[in-house]
Amino acid sequence: NIESSDLSLHCKESHSICEWGDESCIMGKELFERHMTLSRITEDPGRINRPYLSVASAHAARQVQAWMEDAGMTSSISIVGNVVGRYEADSSTSNPRTIVLGSHFDSVNDAGKFDGVYGVLAAISVVKVLKQRGQRLPFALEVAAFDDEEGNSSFGTTNTGAKAFMGEYSTKEAAEQLLEQYAGLEEAFRRQQIN
């Protein structure tokens, strides 16, 4: 079980890995510390458990959003619990495309510290390096942090976040069908917006 202080010491002393102060070492340490921070956001102390639309999930979403904004992205949290950050393309690019990076931040009960969230946090780190270098790409980057990938939900749902991101619930009929199919989901969405 590696702790943050161990990683810091490793960066200082192991020149085969990186030089102290090297951008990749600093970002690696920050990435590791962010994993440790998210691992403490849980419904059950002593183990990682972030069910879909839970208090822990909402808290994790706000933390991920703060890190996205720190990396220079505009961000939002959708009604289904997804967090999406956007880093715009170079302004000289006409009609830029968008590349989406990311993963999920919800968890199974008693999850590993890196399951899912690594894809979200590593993508945020990539964008942060671009921001620090003052660099824009010929395409926009979006970092998508999905909720409800694991199916750890009291509603019986799974992949709600990814399906919403891909437009599966974009029509009124599809959204109504989702709410009718899963009891309690509409109220949970309202709580998520209030929180």
N, C-alpha and C. Protein backbone atom coordinates (compact mmCIF):
# COMPACT_ATOMS: atom_id res chain seq x y z
N ASN A 1 0.84 -1.18 0.00
CA ASN A 1 0.00 0.00 0.00
C ASN A 1 0.89 1.24 0.00
N ILE A 2 1.00 1.92 -1.13
CA ILE A 2 1.85 3.09 -1.27
C ILE A 2 1.11 4.31 -0.76
N GLU A 3 1.78 5.14 -0.02
CA GLU A 3 1.20 6.40 0.42
C GLU A 3 1.89 7.54 -0.30
N SER A 4 1.28 8.71 -0.25
CA SER A 4 1.78 9.88 -0.96
C SER A 4 3.21 10.23 -0.57
N SER A 5 3.54 10.14 0.71
CA SER A 5 4.90 10.48 1.16
C SER A 5 5.93 9.53 0.55
N ASP A 6 5.55 8.25 0.36
CA ASP A 6 6.45 7.28 -0.28
C ASP A 6 6.72 7.68 -1.72
N LEU A 7 5.70 8.15 -2.42
CA LEU A 7 5.85 8.55 -3.81
C LEU A 7 6.74 9.78 -3.91
N SER A 8 6.56 10.73 -3.00
CA SER A 8 7.38 11.93 -3.00
C SER A 8 8.84 11.58 -2.81
N LEU A 9 9.13 10.69 -1.88
CA LEU A 9 10.49 10.25 -1.62
C LEU A 9 11.05 9.55 -2.85
N HIS A 10 10.23 8.73 -3.49
CA HIS A 10 10.65 8.00 -4.68
C HIS A 10 11.04 8.98 -5.79
N CYS A 11 10.27 10.04 -5.96
CA CYS A 11 10.56 11.04 -6.98
C CYS A 11 11.88 11.75 -6.69
N LYS A 12 12.14 12.05 -5.43
CA LYS A 12 13.36 12.77 -5.06
C LYS A 12 14.60 11.92 -5.26
N GLU A 13 14.52 10.65 -4.91
CA GLU A 13 15.71 9.83 -4.82
C GLU A 13 15.97 8.95 -6.04
N SER A 14 14.98 8.65 -6.82
CA SER A 14 15.16 7.73 -7.93
C SER A 14 15.24 8.47 -9.25
N HIS A 15 16.46 8.83 -9.63
CA HIS A 15 16.66 9.57 -10.87
C HIS A 15 16.37 8.73 -12.10
N SER A 16 16.29 7.42 -11.94
CA SER A 16 15.94 6.59 -13.08
C SER A 16 14.46 6.76 -13.44
N ILE A 17 13.65 7.21 -12.49
CA ILE A 17 12.23 7.45 -12.74
C ILE A 17 12.04 8.89 -13.25
N CYS A 18 12.47 9.88 -12.49
CA CYS A 18 12.35 11.27 -12.92
C CYS A 18 13.17 12.16 -12.01
N GLU A 19 13.50 13.31 -12.50
CA GLU A 19 14.22 14.30 -11.70
C GLU A 19 13.22 15.06 -10.85
N TRP A 20 13.61 15.39 -9.61
CA TRP A 20 12.73 16.16 -8.75
C TRP A 20 12.46 17.50 -9.42
N GLY A 21 11.20 17.87 -9.49
CA GLY A 21 10.82 19.10 -10.15
C GLY A 21 10.45 18.87 -11.60
N ASP A 22 10.75 17.70 -12.15
CA ASP A 22 10.36 17.37 -13.51
C ASP A 22 8.84 17.35 -13.62
N GLU A 23 8.31 17.92 -14.70
CA GLU A 23 6.87 18.04 -14.89
C GLU A 23 6.15 16.71 -14.74
N SER A 24 6.70 15.64 -15.31
CA SER A 24 6.02 14.34 -15.24
C SER A 24 5.99 13.80 -13.81
N CYS A 25 7.03 14.07 -13.05
CA CYS A 25 7.06 13.61 -11.66
C CYS A 25 6.04 14.38 -10.83
N ILE A 26 5.99 15.69 -11.03
CA ILE A 26 5.04 16.51 -10.29
C ILE A 26 3.62 16.10 -10.63
N MET A 27 3.32 15.93 -11.91
CA MET A 27 1.98 15.53 -12.32
C MET A 27 1.65 14.12 -11.82
N GLY A 28 2.63 13.23 -11.83
CA GLY A 28 2.40 11.87 -11.32
C GLY A 28 2.06 11.88 -9.84
N LYS A 29 2.77 12.71 -9.09
CA LYS A 29 2.49 12.82 -7.65
C LYS A 29 1.10 13.40 -7.43
N GLU A 30 0.75 14.42 -8.18
CA GLU A 30 -0.58 15.02 -8.05
C GLU A 30 -1.67 14.01 -8.44
N LEU A 31 -1.45 13.26 -9.51
CA LEU A 31 -2.40 12.24 -9.95
C LEU A 31 -2.61 11.21 -8.84
N PHE A 32 -1.53 10.76 -8.24
CA PHE A 32 -1.61 9.79 -7.14
C PHE A 32 -2.39 10.38 -5.96
N GLU A 33 -2.07 11.61 -5.59
CA GLU A 33 -2.75 12.24 -4.44
C GLU A 33 -4.24 12.41 -4.71
N ARG A 34 -4.60 12.69 -5.95
CA ARG A 34 -6.02 12.82 -6.29
C ARG A 34 -6.74 11.48 -6.18
N HIS A 35 -6.07 10.41 -6.54
CA HIS A 35 -6.65 9.08 -6.33
C HIS A 35 -6.91 8.83 -4.85
N MET A 36 -5.95 9.20 -4.03
CA MET A 36 -6.12 9.00 -2.60
C MET A 36 -7.27 9.85 -2.07
N THR A 37 -7.41 11.07 -2.56
CA THR A 37 -8.52 11.94 -2.15
C THR A 37 -9.86 11.30 -2.51
N LEU A 38 -10.00 10.83 -3.76
CA LEU A 38 -11.26 10.20 -4.16
C LEU A 38 -11.52 8.91 -3.40
N SER A 39 -10.45 8.20 -3.03
CA SER A 39 -10.66 6.94 -2.31
C SER A 39 -11.26 7.18 -0.92
N ARG A 40 -11.13 8.40 -0.41
CA ARG A 40 -11.72 8.74 0.90
C ARG A 40 -13.15 9.25 0.77
N ILE A 41 -13.63 9.44 -0.44
CA ILE A 41 -15.02 9.88 -0.66
C ILE A 41 -15.85 8.62 -0.87
N THR A 42 -16.54 8.21 0.17
CA THR A 42 -17.21 6.91 0.18
C THR A 42 -18.43 6.94 1.09
N GLU A 43 -19.35 6.07 0.83
CA GLU A 43 -20.51 5.91 1.71
C GLU A 43 -20.15 5.10 2.95
N ASP A 44 -19.11 4.27 2.85
CA ASP A 44 -18.75 3.35 3.93
C ASP A 44 -17.30 3.54 4.34
N PRO A 45 -17.04 4.16 5.49
CA PRO A 45 -15.66 4.34 5.93
C PRO A 45 -14.91 3.00 5.97
N GLY A 46 -13.67 3.03 5.51
CA GLY A 46 -12.84 1.83 5.52
C GLY A 46 -12.85 1.05 4.21
N ARG A 47 -13.77 1.41 3.31
CA ARG A 47 -13.78 0.79 1.99
C ARG A 47 -14.43 1.75 1.00
N ILE A 48 -14.08 1.61 -0.25
CA ILE A 48 -14.61 2.52 -1.27
C ILE A 48 -15.97 2.01 -1.74
N ASN A 49 -16.96 2.86 -1.62
CA ASN A 49 -18.31 2.55 -2.07
C ASN A 49 -18.99 3.85 -2.48
N ARG A 50 -19.06 4.09 -3.80
CA ARG A 50 -19.74 5.28 -4.33
C ARG A 50 -20.87 4.84 -5.26
N PRO A 51 -22.04 4.49 -4.70
CA PRO A 51 -23.17 4.11 -5.53
C PRO A 51 -23.68 5.28 -6.37
N TYR A 52 -24.39 4.95 -7.41
CA TYR A 52 -24.97 5.94 -8.31
C TYR A 52 -25.91 6.88 -7.56
N LEU A 53 -25.72 8.18 -7.78
CA LEU A 53 -26.53 9.26 -7.21
C LEU A 53 -26.56 9.27 -5.68
N SER A 54 -25.51 8.75 -5.06
CA SER A 54 -25.41 8.78 -3.60
C SER A 54 -24.78 10.11 -3.16
N VAL A 55 -24.75 10.35 -1.87
CA VAL A 55 -24.09 11.53 -1.32
C VAL A 55 -22.61 11.50 -1.69
N ALA A 56 -21.99 10.33 -1.57
CA ALA A 56 -20.56 10.20 -1.93
C ALA A 56 -20.35 10.48 -3.42
N SER A 57 -21.25 10.01 -4.25
CA SER A 57 -21.16 10.25 -5.68
C SER A 57 -21.24 11.74 -6.00
N ALA A 58 -22.18 12.44 -5.36
CA ALA A 58 -22.33 13.88 -5.57
C ALA A 58 -21.09 14.63 -5.11
N HIS A 59 -20.53 14.23 -3.97
CA HIS A 59 -19.32 14.87 -3.46
C HIS A 59 -18.14 14.62 -4.40
N ALA A 60 -18.01 13.39 -4.89
CA ALA A 60 -16.94 13.05 -5.83
C ALA A 60 -17.10 13.85 -7.12
N ALA A 61 -18.33 14.01 -7.59
CA ALA A 61 -18.58 14.77 -8.82
C ALA A 61 -18.12 16.22 -8.65
N ARG A 62 -18.43 16.83 -7.52
CA ARG A 62 -18.00 18.21 -7.28
C ARG A 62 -16.47 18.31 -7.20
N GLN A 63 -15.83 17.30 -6.61
CA GLN A 63 -14.37 17.32 -6.52
C GLN A 63 -13.74 17.18 -7.91
N VAL A 64 -14.26 16.26 -8.71
CA VAL A 64 -13.76 16.08 -10.08
C VAL A 64 -13.97 17.37 -10.88
N GLN A 65 -15.12 18.01 -10.72
CA GLN A 65 -15.39 19.26 -11.42
C GLN A 65 -14.37 20.33 -11.02
N ALA A 66 -14.03 20.42 -9.76
CA ALA A 66 -13.05 21.41 -9.30
C ALA A 66 -11.69 21.15 -9.95
N TRP A 67 -11.29 19.89 -10.06
CA TRP A 67 -10.01 19.57 -10.70
C TRP A 67 -10.05 19.89 -12.19
N MET A 68 -11.19 19.68 -12.84
CA MET A 68 -11.32 20.04 -14.25
C MET A 68 -11.12 21.54 -14.43
N GLU A 69 -11.76 22.32 -13.57
CA GLU A 69 -11.64 23.77 -13.68
C GLU A 69 -10.22 24.23 -13.37
N ASP A 70 -9.56 23.58 -12.43
CA ASP A 70 -8.16 23.87 -12.14
C ASP A 70 -7.28 23.60 -13.36
N ALA A 71 -7.67 22.65 -14.20
CA ALA A 71 -6.92 22.31 -15.40
C ALA A 71 -7.25 23.21 -16.58
N GLY A 72 -8.12 24.21 -16.37
CA GLY A 72 -8.43 25.16 -17.43
C GLY A 72 -9.63 24.80 -18.28
N MET A 73 -10.43 23.86 -17.82
CA MET A 73 -11.62 23.47 -18.57
C MET A 73 -12.85 24.20 -18.06
N THR A 74 -13.82 24.39 -18.94
CA THR A 74 -15.16 24.73 -18.50
C THR A 74 -15.81 23.40 -18.14
N SER A 75 -16.73 23.39 -17.21
CA SER A 75 -17.27 22.10 -16.77
C SER A 75 -18.72 22.23 -16.35
N SER A 76 -19.38 21.09 -16.32
CA SER A 76 -20.76 21.04 -15.84
C SER A 76 -21.04 19.65 -15.28
N ILE A 77 -22.04 19.59 -14.42
CA ILE A 77 -22.53 18.31 -13.90
C ILE A 77 -23.95 18.16 -14.44
N SER A 78 -24.20 17.08 -15.16
CA SER A 78 -25.51 16.87 -15.77
C SER A 78 -26.51 16.32 -14.75
N ILE A 79 -27.76 16.34 -15.13
CA ILE A 79 -28.81 15.85 -14.24
C ILE A 79 -28.63 14.36 -13.91
N VAL A 80 -28.00 13.58 -14.79
CA VAL A 80 -27.78 12.16 -14.50
C VAL A 80 -26.51 11.92 -13.70
N GLY A 81 -25.77 13.00 -13.37
CA GLY A 81 -24.60 12.86 -12.52
C GLY A 81 -23.27 12.87 -13.23
N ASN A 82 -23.24 12.95 -14.55
CA ASN A 82 -21.98 13.02 -15.28
C ASN A 82 -21.31 14.37 -15.05
N VAL A 83 -19.97 14.35 -15.04
CA VAL A 83 -19.19 15.58 -15.00
C VAL A 83 -18.44 15.65 -16.32
N VAL A 84 -18.59 16.74 -17.03
CA VAL A 84 -17.92 16.88 -18.32
C VAL A 84 -17.16 18.20 -18.33
N GLY A 85 -15.87 18.11 -18.64
CA GLY A 85 -15.03 19.29 -18.78
C GLY A 85 -14.62 19.45 -20.23
N ARG A 86 -14.45 20.69 -20.66
CA ARG A 86 -14.08 20.96 -22.05
C ARG A 86 -12.91 21.94 -22.11
N TYR A 87 -11.91 21.57 -22.89
CA TYR A 87 -10.75 22.41 -23.17
C TYR A 87 -10.80 22.74 -24.65
N GLU A 88 -11.05 23.99 -24.96
CA GLU A 88 -11.30 24.40 -26.34
C GLU A 88 -10.07 24.24 -27.23
N ALA A 89 -10.35 24.09 -28.51
CA ALA A 89 -9.30 23.98 -29.51
C ALA A 89 -8.61 25.33 -29.72
N ASP A 90 -7.50 25.30 -30.39
CA ASP A 90 -6.80 26.51 -30.79
C ASP A 90 -7.78 27.38 -31.58
N SER A 91 -7.80 28.67 -31.27
CA SER A 91 -8.78 29.57 -31.90
C SER A 91 -8.58 29.72 -33.41
N SER A 92 -7.41 29.36 -33.91
CA SER A 92 -7.17 29.47 -35.35
C SER A 92 -7.74 28.28 -36.12
N THR A 93 -8.24 27.27 -35.41
CA THR A 93 -8.81 26.09 -36.07
C THR A 93 -10.27 26.34 -36.38
N SER A 94 -10.63 26.22 -37.66
CA SER A 94 -12.04 26.40 -38.02
C SER A 94 -12.76 25.06 -37.93
N ASN A 95 -13.93 25.09 -37.32
CA ASN A 95 -14.75 23.88 -37.13
C ASN A 95 -13.97 22.72 -36.50
N PRO A 96 -13.39 22.95 -35.34
CA PRO A 96 -12.59 21.87 -34.74
C PRO A 96 -13.45 20.70 -34.29
N ARG A 97 -12.88 19.54 -34.38
CA ARG A 97 -13.54 18.34 -33.86
C ARG A 97 -13.26 18.24 -32.37
N THR A 98 -13.89 17.26 -31.74
CA THR A 98 -13.71 17.05 -30.30
C THR A 98 -13.30 15.61 -30.05
N ILE A 99 -12.29 15.44 -29.21
CA ILE A 99 -11.89 14.12 -28.75
C ILE A 99 -12.33 14.00 -27.29
N VAL A 100 -12.98 12.90 -26.97
CA VAL A 100 -13.47 12.67 -25.61
C VAL A 100 -12.58 11.64 -24.92
N LEU A 101 -12.12 11.98 -23.72
CA LEU A 101 -11.33 11.10 -22.87
C LEU A 101 -12.10 10.90 -21.57
N GLY A 102 -11.85 9.82 -20.88
CA GLY A 102 -12.46 9.68 -19.57
C GLY A 102 -12.82 8.26 -19.20
N SER A 103 -13.65 8.16 -18.18
CA SER A 103 -14.08 6.88 -17.63
C SER A 103 -15.19 7.17 -16.63
N HIS A 104 -15.30 6.34 -15.60
CA HIS A 104 -16.35 6.52 -14.60
C HIS A 104 -15.74 6.80 -13.24
N PHE A 105 -16.55 7.39 -12.35
CA PHE A 105 -16.08 7.67 -10.99
C PHE A 105 -16.95 7.01 -9.93
N ASP A 106 -18.05 6.37 -10.33
CA ASP A 106 -18.81 5.59 -9.35
C ASP A 106 -18.02 4.32 -9.06
N SER A 107 -18.45 3.52 -8.12
CA SER A 107 -17.68 2.32 -7.79
C SER A 107 -18.60 1.16 -7.41
N VAL A 108 -18.02 -0.01 -7.47
CA VAL A 108 -18.67 -1.17 -6.86
C VAL A 108 -18.48 -1.04 -5.35
N ASN A 109 -19.15 -1.87 -4.60
CA ASN A 109 -18.96 -1.90 -3.16
C ASN A 109 -17.60 -2.54 -2.87
N ASP A 110 -16.76 -1.86 -2.12
CA ASP A 110 -15.41 -2.31 -1.78
C ASP A 110 -14.49 -2.32 -3.01
N ALA A 111 -14.48 -1.21 -3.71
CA ALA A 111 -13.73 -1.06 -4.96
C ALA A 111 -12.25 -0.82 -4.72
N GLY A 112 -11.48 -0.96 -5.79
CA GLY A 112 -10.08 -0.59 -5.78
C GLY A 112 -9.93 0.92 -5.96
N LYS A 113 -8.81 1.47 -5.53
CA LYS A 113 -8.60 2.91 -5.56
C LYS A 113 -8.48 3.47 -6.98
N PHE A 114 -8.10 2.65 -7.93
CA PHE A 114 -7.82 3.15 -9.27
C PHE A 114 -8.89 2.75 -10.29
N ASP A 115 -9.85 1.93 -9.89
CA ASP A 115 -10.86 1.42 -10.81
C ASP A 115 -11.70 2.57 -11.37
N GLY A 116 -11.65 2.75 -12.66
CA GLY A 116 -12.47 3.77 -13.31
C GLY A 116 -11.91 5.16 -13.18
N VAL A 117 -11.65 5.61 -11.98
CA VAL A 117 -11.23 7.00 -11.78
C VAL A 117 -9.88 7.30 -12.42
N TYR A 118 -9.06 6.28 -12.65
CA TYR A 118 -7.76 6.54 -13.28
C TYR A 118 -7.96 7.19 -14.65
N GLY A 119 -8.91 6.69 -15.43
CA GLY A 119 -9.17 7.24 -16.76
C GLY A 119 -9.63 8.68 -16.70
N VAL A 120 -10.38 9.03 -15.68
CA VAL A 120 -10.84 10.41 -15.50
C VAL A 120 -9.68 11.30 -15.06
N LEU A 121 -8.98 10.88 -14.03
CA LEU A 121 -7.93 11.73 -13.45
C LEU A 121 -6.72 11.87 -14.36
N ALA A 122 -6.36 10.82 -15.07
CA ALA A 122 -5.23 10.92 -16.02
C ALA A 122 -5.58 11.89 -17.14
N ALA A 123 -6.82 11.84 -17.63
CA ALA A 123 -7.25 12.76 -18.68
C ALA A 123 -7.20 14.22 -18.19
N ILE A 124 -7.63 14.45 -16.96
CA ILE A 124 -7.55 15.80 -16.39
C ILE A 124 -6.09 16.25 -16.32
N SER A 125 -5.20 15.35 -15.94
CA SER A 125 -3.77 15.69 -15.86
C SER A 125 -3.20 16.06 -17.23
N VAL A 126 -3.62 15.37 -18.26
CA VAL A 126 -3.16 15.69 -19.62
C VAL A 126 -3.57 17.12 -19.98
N VAL A 127 -4.82 17.46 -19.70
CA VAL A 127 -5.31 18.81 -20.02
C VAL A 127 -4.58 19.85 -19.17
N LYS A 128 -4.30 19.52 -17.93
CA LYS A 128 -3.60 20.48 -17.06
C LYS A 128 -2.21 20.78 -17.60
N VAL A 129 -1.52 19.78 -18.11
CA VAL A 129 -0.20 20.01 -18.70
C VAL A 129 -0.32 20.94 -19.91
N LEU A 130 -1.33 20.73 -20.74
CA LEU A 130 -1.54 21.62 -21.89
C LEU A 130 -1.77 23.05 -21.42
N LYS A 131 -2.59 23.22 -20.38
CA LYS A 131 -2.85 24.56 -19.84
C LYS A 131 -1.57 25.19 -19.33
N GLN A 132 -0.77 24.43 -18.56
CA GLN A 132 0.46 24.98 -18.00
C GLN A 132 1.45 25.38 -19.08
N ARG A 133 1.43 24.68 -20.20
CA ARG A 133 2.31 25.00 -21.32
C ARG A 133 1.73 26.10 -22.21
N GLY A 134 0.49 26.51 -21.93
CA GLY A 134 -0.16 27.51 -22.76
C GLY A 134 -0.47 26.98 -24.16
N GLN A 135 -0.72 25.71 -24.23
CA GLN A 135 -0.87 25.03 -25.53
C GLN A 135 -2.33 24.67 -25.79
N ARG A 136 -2.77 24.96 -27.01
CA ARG A 136 -4.08 24.53 -27.50
C ARG A 136 -3.85 23.61 -28.68
N LEU A 137 -4.75 22.68 -28.88
CA LEU A 137 -4.62 21.69 -29.96
C LEU A 137 -5.56 22.06 -31.11
N PRO A 138 -5.39 21.44 -32.27
CA PRO A 138 -6.30 21.73 -33.38
C PRO A 138 -7.66 21.05 -33.22
N PHE A 139 -7.95 20.53 -32.07
CA PHE A 139 -9.23 19.92 -31.73
C PHE A 139 -9.50 20.19 -30.26
N ALA A 140 -10.75 20.18 -29.89
CA ALA A 140 -11.13 20.35 -28.49
C ALA A 140 -10.99 19.02 -27.77
N LEU A 141 -10.75 19.09 -26.48
CA LEU A 141 -10.73 17.90 -25.63
C LEU A 141 -11.88 17.99 -24.64
N GLU A 142 -12.60 16.91 -24.50
CA GLU A 142 -13.59 16.81 -23.43
C GLU A 142 -13.18 15.66 -22.53
N VAL A 143 -13.29 15.89 -21.24
CA VAL A 143 -13.06 14.83 -20.26
C VAL A 143 -14.43 14.50 -19.68
N ALA A 144 -14.83 13.25 -19.86
CA ALA A 144 -16.14 12.79 -19.38
C ALA A 144 -15.94 11.87 -18.19
N ALA A 145 -16.59 12.21 -17.10
CA ALA A 145 -16.57 11.38 -15.89
C ALA A 145 -18.00 10.88 -15.70
N PHE A 146 -18.21 9.61 -16.00
CA PHE A 146 -19.55 9.04 -15.97
C PHE A 146 -19.91 8.51 -14.60
N ASP A 147 -21.18 8.66 -14.26
CA ASP A 147 -21.73 8.03 -13.07
C ASP A 147 -22.59 6.85 -13.55
N ASP A 148 -22.74 5.84 -12.71
CA ASP A 148 -23.56 4.65 -12.97
C ASP A 148 -22.97 3.70 -14.00
N GLU A 149 -21.66 3.59 -14.07
CA GLU A 149 -21.06 2.59 -14.95
C GLU A 149 -21.07 1.21 -14.29
N GLU A 150 -20.91 1.19 -12.98
CA GLU A 150 -20.74 -0.07 -12.26
C GLU A 150 -22.04 -0.80 -11.98
N GLY A 151 -23.17 -0.13 -12.07
CA GLY A 151 -24.43 -0.78 -11.72
C GLY A 151 -24.66 -0.89 -10.22
N ASN A 152 -23.87 -0.16 -9.44
CA ASN A 152 -24.03 -0.12 -7.99
C ASN A 152 -25.08 0.96 -7.69
N SER A 153 -26.34 0.55 -7.76
CA SER A 153 -27.43 1.51 -7.70
C SER A 153 -28.63 0.90 -7.00
N SER A 154 -29.29 1.70 -6.21
CA SER A 154 -30.52 1.23 -5.58
C SER A 154 -31.71 1.29 -6.54
N PHE A 155 -31.46 1.79 -7.75
CA PHE A 155 -32.52 1.93 -8.74
C PHE A 155 -32.57 0.78 -9.74
N GLY A 156 -31.52 -0.04 -9.78
CA GLY A 156 -31.46 -1.13 -10.75
C GLY A 156 -30.94 -0.68 -12.11
N THR A 157 -30.38 0.52 -12.18
CA THR A 157 -29.86 1.06 -13.43
C THR A 157 -28.41 0.63 -13.66
N THR A 158 -27.95 0.79 -14.87
CA THR A 158 -26.53 0.63 -15.18
C THR A 158 -26.23 1.41 -16.46
N ASN A 159 -25.06 2.00 -16.50
CA ASN A 159 -24.59 2.79 -17.65
C ASN A 159 -25.47 3.99 -17.99
N THR A 160 -26.22 4.48 -17.02
CA THR A 160 -27.08 5.63 -17.28
C THR A 160 -26.27 6.84 -17.75
N GLY A 161 -25.13 7.08 -17.13
CA GLY A 161 -24.31 8.24 -17.50
C GLY A 161 -23.81 8.16 -18.93
N ALA A 162 -23.24 7.03 -19.31
CA ALA A 162 -22.72 6.88 -20.68
C ALA A 162 -23.84 6.94 -21.71
N LYS A 163 -24.97 6.32 -21.39
CA LYS A 163 -26.11 6.35 -22.32
C LYS A 163 -26.62 7.78 -22.50
N ALA A 164 -26.69 8.54 -21.43
CA ALA A 164 -27.14 9.93 -21.53
C ALA A 164 -26.14 10.75 -22.34
N PHE A 165 -24.86 10.52 -22.10
CA PHE A 165 -23.81 11.26 -22.83
C PHE A 165 -23.91 11.00 -24.33
N MET A 166 -24.25 9.78 -24.69
CA MET A 166 -24.35 9.41 -26.11
C MET A 166 -25.72 9.77 -26.71
N GLY A 167 -26.59 10.38 -25.92
CA GLY A 167 -27.85 10.88 -26.45
C GLY A 167 -29.02 9.92 -26.38
N GLU A 168 -28.87 8.81 -25.66
CA GLU A 168 -29.95 7.83 -25.61
C GLU A 168 -31.23 8.38 -24.97
N TYR A 169 -31.10 9.34 -24.06
CA TYR A 169 -32.27 9.90 -23.39
C TYR A 169 -32.57 11.32 -23.86
N SER A 170 -32.17 11.66 -25.07
CA SER A 170 -32.30 13.03 -25.53
C SER A 170 -33.73 13.40 -25.95
N THR A 171 -34.56 12.43 -26.23
CA THR A 171 -35.95 12.76 -26.54
C THR A 171 -36.78 12.72 -25.27
N LYS A 172 -37.84 13.47 -25.27
CA LYS A 172 -38.74 13.51 -24.10
C LYS A 172 -39.28 12.11 -23.79
N GLU A 173 -39.62 11.37 -24.83
CA GLU A 173 -40.19 10.03 -24.64
C GLU A 173 -39.18 9.08 -23.99
N ALA A 174 -37.95 9.15 -24.44
CA ALA A 174 -36.92 8.27 -23.88
C ALA A 174 -36.64 8.61 -22.42
N ALA A 175 -36.60 9.90 -22.12
CA ALA A 175 -36.36 10.33 -20.74
C ALA A 175 -37.52 9.90 -19.83
N GLU A 176 -38.76 10.05 -20.32
CA GLU A 176 -39.92 9.63 -19.53
C GLU A 176 -39.91 8.12 -19.30
N GLN A 177 -39.52 7.37 -20.32
CA GLN A 177 -39.46 5.92 -20.18
C GLN A 177 -38.43 5.51 -19.13
N LEU A 178 -37.28 6.19 -19.12
CA LEU A 178 -36.25 5.92 -18.11
C LEU A 178 -36.81 6.15 -16.71
N LEU A 179 -37.49 7.27 -16.52
CA LEU A 179 -38.03 7.61 -15.19
C LEU A 179 -39.14 6.66 -14.77
N GLU A 180 -39.94 6.21 -15.72
CA GLU A 180 -41.01 5.26 -15.40
C GLU A 180 -40.44 3.88 -15.07
N GLN A 181 -39.36 3.51 -15.72
CA GLN A 181 -38.79 2.18 -15.55
C GLN A 181 -38.11 2.00 -14.20
N TYR A 182 -37.53 3.06 -13.68
CA TYR A 182 -36.74 2.94 -12.45
C TYR A 182 -37.34 3.82 -11.35
N ALA A 183 -38.00 3.19 -10.41
CA ALA A 183 -38.66 3.91 -9.30
C ALA A 183 -37.63 4.68 -8.48
N GLY A 184 -37.97 5.90 -8.15
CA GLY A 184 -37.13 6.73 -7.29
C GLY A 184 -36.07 7.52 -8.04
N LEU A 185 -35.90 7.26 -9.31
CA LEU A 185 -34.84 7.92 -10.07
C LEU A 185 -35.11 9.42 -10.25
N GLU A 186 -36.35 9.77 -10.53
CA GLU A 186 -36.67 11.19 -10.73
C GLU A 186 -36.37 12.00 -9.47
N GLU A 187 -36.75 11.47 -8.31
CA GLU A 187 -36.47 12.16 -7.05
C GLU A 187 -34.96 12.27 -6.81
N ALA A 188 -34.22 11.23 -7.14
CA ALA A 188 -32.76 11.27 -6.99
C ALA A 188 -32.14 12.32 -7.90
N PHE A 189 -32.65 12.46 -9.11
CA PHE A 189 -32.17 13.50 -10.01
C PHE A 189 -32.42 14.88 -9.42
N ARG A 190 -33.59 15.08 -8.83
CA ARG A 190 -33.90 16.38 -8.20
C ARG A 190 -32.93 16.67 -7.05
N ARG A 191 -32.68 15.66 -6.22
CA ARG A 191 -31.73 15.84 -5.10
C ARG A 191 -30.35 16.20 -5.63
N GLN A 192 -29.93 15.54 -6.70
CA GLN A 192 -28.61 15.79 -7.29
C GLN A 192 -28.51 17.25 -7.74
N GLN A 193 -29.57 17.78 -8.34
CA GLN A 193 -29.56 19.17 -8.78
C GLN A 193 -29.51 20.13 -7.61
N ILE A 194 -30.22 19.81 -6.54
CA ILE A 194 -30.23 20.67 -5.35
C ILE A 194 -28.86 20.67 -4.69
N ASN A 195 -28.24 19.50 -4.61
CA ASN A 195 -26.93 19.40 -3.98
C ASN A 195 -25.84 19.96 -4.86
